[in-house]
Amino acid sequence: MRPLLKLSSVLTLVTASILASGCPTTPLLVNARPLGDGKNAVIVAGSVYGVSLAATGAENESADDDVYGLLTVPTIDLMYRRGIGNNFDMGIALTGWGKVTVDGKINLINSPAFAFSIDPGIGGFFISAGGTGGGYVQFSLPLLFDVVLSQSIRLTLAPSYSGIYAFASASDGNNSASASA
């Protein structure tokens, strides 16, 4: 294979992977293969988070329909992982705008051509200013599938169930209120 053709194939695969990845989540920072007993990994990944302007309460009076736009913000995601035994590793991640996540990856199948793991995790974010605060806790259960396509290319699929519990509270000194969803 010519070097230029090989490079263009790799760039096409990387671009397609980024476009197909959707919202950045912890499973995008790991694969199904276990690290191995006593081994460590530090992962740094660039991400882009998007927020609908409609979700912020903004109104678009000049538009005839419900077109609001999207605010995108680049971030850096950081993760540290440690192998505990040959089939388990744990990770702690700081992603997005300060979300902290802890997960434990349990490897169930690890063959040369295929690997399968489950990676349950919990994370969240909380912010408080004055007497008002809010945040959320997110529970996730990704299934990680690694398919080895060649010696240097591995495809990781990560379908995931995720649940979010959001909460807020307010206090003016003598009175307080809270809500959750």
C-alpha positions as a LaTeX table, in Angstrom:
\begin{tabular}{lrrr}
\hline
Residue & $x$ (\AA) & $y$ (\AA) & $z$ (\AA) \\
\hline
Met1 & 0.00 & 0.00 & 0.00 \\
Arg2 & 1.37 & 3.43 & $-0.91$ \\
Pro3 & 2.19 & 5.64 & 2.14 \\
Leu4 & $-0.11$ & 8.47 & 0.97 \\
Leu5 & $-3.03$ & 6.08 & 0.47 \\
Lys6 & $-2.39$ & 4.51 & 3.89 \\
Leu7 & $-2.28$ & 7.98 & 5.55 \\
Ser8 & $-5.52$ & 9.05 & 3.86 \\
Ser9 & $-7.22$ & 5.84 & 5.00 \\
Val10 & $-6.17$ & 6.46 & 8.61 \\
Leu11 & $-7.32$ & 10.12 & 8.45 \\
Thr12 & $-10.67$ & 9.04 & 6.99 \\
Leu13 & $-11.13$ & 6.47 & 9.76 \\
Val14 & $-10.21$ & 9.01 & 12.48 \\
Thr15 & $-12.56$ & 11.65 & 11.05 \\
Ala16 & $-15.44$ & 9.17 & 10.75 \\
Ser17 & $-14.86$ & 8.00 & 14.32 \\
Ile18 & $-14.95$ & 11.56 & 15.67 \\
Leu19 & $-18.10$ & 12.45 & 13.72 \\
Ala20 & $-19.89$ & 9.23 & 14.77 \\
Ser21 & $-18.93$ & 9.44 & 18.44 \\
Gly22 & $-21.75$ & 11.75 & 19.60 \\
Cys23 & $-21.54$ & 13.27 & 23.06 \\
Pro24 & $-18.20$ & 12.76 & 24.80 \\
Thr25 & $-18.47$ & 10.28 & 27.66 \\
Thr26 & $-16.08$ & 8.27 & 29.79 \\
Pro27 & $-16.35$ & 5.15 & 27.58 \\
Leu28 & $-14.84$ & 7.19 & 24.74 \\
Leu29 & $-11.64$ & 7.40 & 26.79 \\
Val30 & $-11.21$ & 3.63 & 27.32 \\
Asn31 & $-11.45$ & 0.35 & 25.46 \\
Ala32 & $-12.51$ & $-3.17$ & 26.46 \\
Arg33 & $-9.00$ & $-4.54$ & 27.04 \\
Pro34 & $-7.89$ & $-4.59$ & 30.69 \\
Leu35 & $-4.70$ & $-2.71$ & 31.58 \\
Gly36 & $-3.19$ & $-5.59$ & 33.52 \\
Asp37 & $-2.24$ & $-5.95$ & 37.16 \\
Gly38 & $-0.34$ & $-2.94$ & 38.50 \\
Lys39 & $-0.26$ & $-1.03$ & 35.20 \\
Asn40 & $-1.29$ & 2.62 & 34.96 \\
Ala41 & $-2.66$ & 4.80 & 32.17 \\
Val42 & $-3.12$ & 8.55 & 31.89 \\
Ile43 & $-5.50$ & 9.62 & 29.13 \\
Val44 & $-5.89$ & 13.16 & 27.80 \\
Ala45 & $-8.59$ & 13.81 & 25.19 \\
Gly46 & $-9.93$ & 16.91 & 23.53 \\
Ser47 & $-13.72$ & 17.21 & 23.47 \\
Val48 & $-16.39$ & 19.62 & 22.39 \\
Tyr49 & $-19.54$ & 20.10 & 24.45 \\
Gly50 & $-22.65$ & 21.62 & 22.96 \\
Val51 & $-25.51$ & 23.39 & 24.71 \\
Ser52 & $-28.76$ & 24.30 & 22.98 \\
Leu53 & $-29.49$ & 27.98 & 23.40 \\
Ala54 & $-33.15$ & 27.05 & 23.86 \\
Ala55 & $-32.16$ & 25.08 & 26.99 \\
Thr56 & $-30.69$ & 28.25 & 28.49 \\
Gly57 & $-34.05$ & 30.02 & 28.26 \\
Ala58 & $-33.00$ & 32.17 & 25.32 \\
Glu59 & $-35.74$ & 33.28 & 22.96 \\
Asn60 & $-35.38$ & 33.67 & 19.23 \\
Glu61 & $-37.95$ & 36.31 & 18.34 \\
Ser62 & $-36.55$ & 36.90 & 14.84 \\
Ala63 & $-37.11$ & 33.31 & 13.68 \\
Asp64 & $-40.39$ & 31.93 & 12.35 \\
Asp65 & $-39.70$ & 28.47 & 13.73 \\
Asp66 & $-37.95$ & 26.95 & 16.73 \\
Val67 & $-34.39$ & 27.47 & 15.49 \\
Tyr68 & $-32.20$ & 28.65 & 18.34 \\
Gly69 & $-28.65$ & 27.57 & 17.67 \\
Leu70 & $-25.99$ & 25.68 & 19.53 \\
Leu71 & $-23.23$ & 27.01 & 21.77 \\
Thr72 & $-20.13$ & 24.79 & 21.54 \\
Val73 & $-17.24$ & 24.89 & 23.99 \\
Pro74 & $-13.98$ & 22.92 & 23.63 \\
Thr75 & $-12.66$ & 21.15 & 26.75 \\
Ile76 & $-9.88$ & 18.82 & 27.78 \\
Asp77 & $-10.87$ & 15.50 & 29.43 \\
Leu78 & $-8.40$ & 13.82 & 31.80 \\
Met79 & $-8.45$ & 10.26 & 33.12 \\
Tyr80 & $-6.21$ & 8.11 & 35.32 \\
Arg81 & $-6.65$ & 4.31 & 35.27 \\
Arg82 & $-5.03$ & 1.58 & 37.38 \\
Gly83 & $-5.09$ & $-2.15$ & 36.68 \\
Ile84 & $-6.16$ & $-4.25$ & 39.66 \\
Gly85 & $-5.71$ & $-7.91$ & 38.75 \\
Asn86 & $-5.71$ & $-9.15$ & 35.17 \\
Asn87 & $-9.44$ & $-8.58$ & 34.47 \\
Phe88 & $-10.28$ & $-5.37$ & 36.35 \\
Asp89 & $-9.20$ & $-1.75$ & 36.29 \\
Met90 & $-10.52$ & 1.43 & 37.88 \\
Gly91 & $-10.53$ & 4.96 & 36.59 \\
Ile92 & $-11.18$ & 8.49 & 37.76 \\
Ala93 & $-11.90$ & 11.18 & 35.20 \\
Leu94 & $-12.33$ & 14.93 & 35.12 \\
Thr95 & $-14.41$ & 15.74 & 32.05 \\
Gly96 & $-16.22$ & 18.69 & 30.56 \\
Trp97 & $-16.89$ & 21.59 & 32.89 \\
Gly98 & $-15.71$ & 19.92 & 36.08 \\
Lys99 & $-17.64$ & 16.64 & 36.05 \\
Val100 & $-15.85$ & 14.00 & 38.13 \\
Thr101 & $-16.50$ & 10.33 & 37.28 \\
Val102 & $-15.34$ & 7.07 & 38.89 \\
Asp103 & $-15.71$ & 3.76 & 37.05 \\
Gly104 & $-14.64$ & 0.13 & 37.33 \\
Lys105 & $-14.09$ & $-1.89$ & 34.14 \\
Ile106 & $-14.70$ & $-5.64$ & 34.42 \\
Asn107 & $-13.31$ & $-7.69$ & 31.52 \\
Leu108 & $-15.34$ & $-10.80$ & 30.64 \\
Ile109 & $-13.77$ & $-11.87$ & 27.30 \\
Asn110 & $-10.20$ & $-11.11$ & 26.22 \\
Ser111 & $-9.08$ & $-12.98$ & 23.10 \\
Pro112 & $-6.57$ & $-11.78$ & 20.47 \\
Ala113 & $-9.37$ & $-10.76$ & 18.05 \\
Phe114 & $-12.14$ & $-9.65$ & 20.43 \\
Ala115 & $-12.64$ & $-8.25$ & 23.95 \\
Phe116 & $-15.80$ & $-7.54$ & 25.96 \\
Ser117 & $-16.09$ & $-5.59$ & 29.24 \\
Ile118 & $-18.71$ & $-3.82$ & 31.32 \\
Asp119 & $-17.73$ & $-0.46$ & 32.81 \\
Pro120 & $-20.21$ & 0.76 & 35.46 \\
Gly121 & $-19.58$ & 4.26 & 36.72 \\
Ile122 & $-20.95$ & 7.20 & 38.65 \\
Gly123 & $-20.14$ & 10.86 & 38.28 \\
Gly124 & $-21.53$ & 14.28 & 38.69 \\
Phe125 & $-21.19$ & 17.99 & 39.01 \\
Phe126 & $-22.26$ & 20.48 & 41.65 \\
Ile127 & $-21.97$ & 24.26 & 41.80 \\
Ser128 & $-23.06$ & 26.69 & 44.49 \\
Ala129 & $-23.04$ & 30.47 & 44.62 \\
Gly130 & $-24.43$ & 32.38 & 47.56 \\
Gly131 & $-27.52$ & 30.54 & 48.78 \\
Thr132 & $-28.27$ & 28.82 & 45.46 \\
Gly133 & $-26.80$ & 25.56 & 44.19 \\
Gly134 & $-27.47$ & 22.79 & 41.77 \\
Gly135 & $-25.98$ & 19.87 & 39.93 \\
Tyr136 & $-26.54$ & 16.32 & 38.82 \\
Val137 & $-25.42$ & 12.75 & 39.43 \\
Gln138 & $-25.06$ & 10.45 & 36.42 \\
Phe139 & $-25.07$ & 6.66 & 36.58 \\
Ser140 & $-23.80$ & 4.79 & 33.53 \\
Leu141 & $-23.45$ & 1.20 & 32.41 \\
Pro142 & $-21.51$ & 0.98 & 29.15 \\
Leu143 & $-20.79$ & $-2.29$ & 27.37 \\
Leu144 & $-17.38$ & $-2.15$ & 25.70 \\
Phe145 & $-16.67$ & $-4.29$ & 22.62 \\
Asp146 & $-13.21$ & $-4.30$ & 21.00 \\
Val147 & $-12.87$ & $-5.78$ & 17.52 \\
Val148 & $-9.30$ & $-6.06$ & 16.25 \\
Leu149 & $-9.26$ & $-5.14$ & 12.56 \\
Ser150 & $-5.47$ & $-5.33$ & 12.11 \\
Gln151 & $-2.32$ & $-5.19$ & 14.20 \\
Ser152 & $-2.56$ & $-1.40$ & 14.45 \\
Ile153 & $-6.34$ & $-0.79$ & 14.22 \\
Arg154 & $-8.93$ & $-1.67$ & 16.86 \\
Leu155 & $-12.61$ & $-0.68$ & 16.72 \\
Thr156 & $-14.25$ & $-0.08$ & 20.12 \\
Leu157 & $-18.05$ & 0.03 & 20.32 \\
Ala158 & $-19.57$ & 1.40 & 23.54 \\
Pro159 & $-23.38$ & 1.27 & 23.76 \\
Ser160 & $-24.40$ & 2.60 & 27.16 \\
Tyr161 & $-27.34$ & 3.04 & 29.50 \\
Ser162 & $-27.17$ & 6.31 & 31.41 \\
Gly163 & $-29.44$ & 7.81 & 34.04 \\
Ile164 & $-29.26$ & 11.35 & 35.37 \\
Tyr165 & $-30.59$ & 12.70 & 38.66 \\
Ala166 & $-30.62$ & 16.53 & 38.69 \\
Phe167 & $-31.09$ & 18.62 & 41.82 \\
Ala168 & $-31.16$ & 22.25 & 42.92 \\
Ser169 & $-31.54$ & 24.14 & 46.19 \\
Ala170 & $-31.94$ & 27.73 & 47.33 \\
Ser171 & $-31.74$ & 29.48 & 50.66 \\
Asp172 & $-32.17$ & 33.11 & 51.73 \\
Gly173 & $-30.84$ & 32.70 & 55.27 \\
Asn174 & $-34.12$ & 31.91 & 57.08 \\
Asn175 & $-35.91$ & 29.85 & 54.43 \\
Ser176 & $-34.74$ & 27.11 & 52.12 \\
Ala177 & $-36.17$ & 25.14 & 49.22 \\
Ser178 & $-34.95$ & 22.24 & 47.11 \\
Ala179 & $-36.06$ & 20.36 & 44.03 \\
Ser180 & $-34.94$ & 17.29 & 42.11 \\
Ala181 & $-35.83$ & 15.60 & 38.87 \\
\hline
\end{tabular}
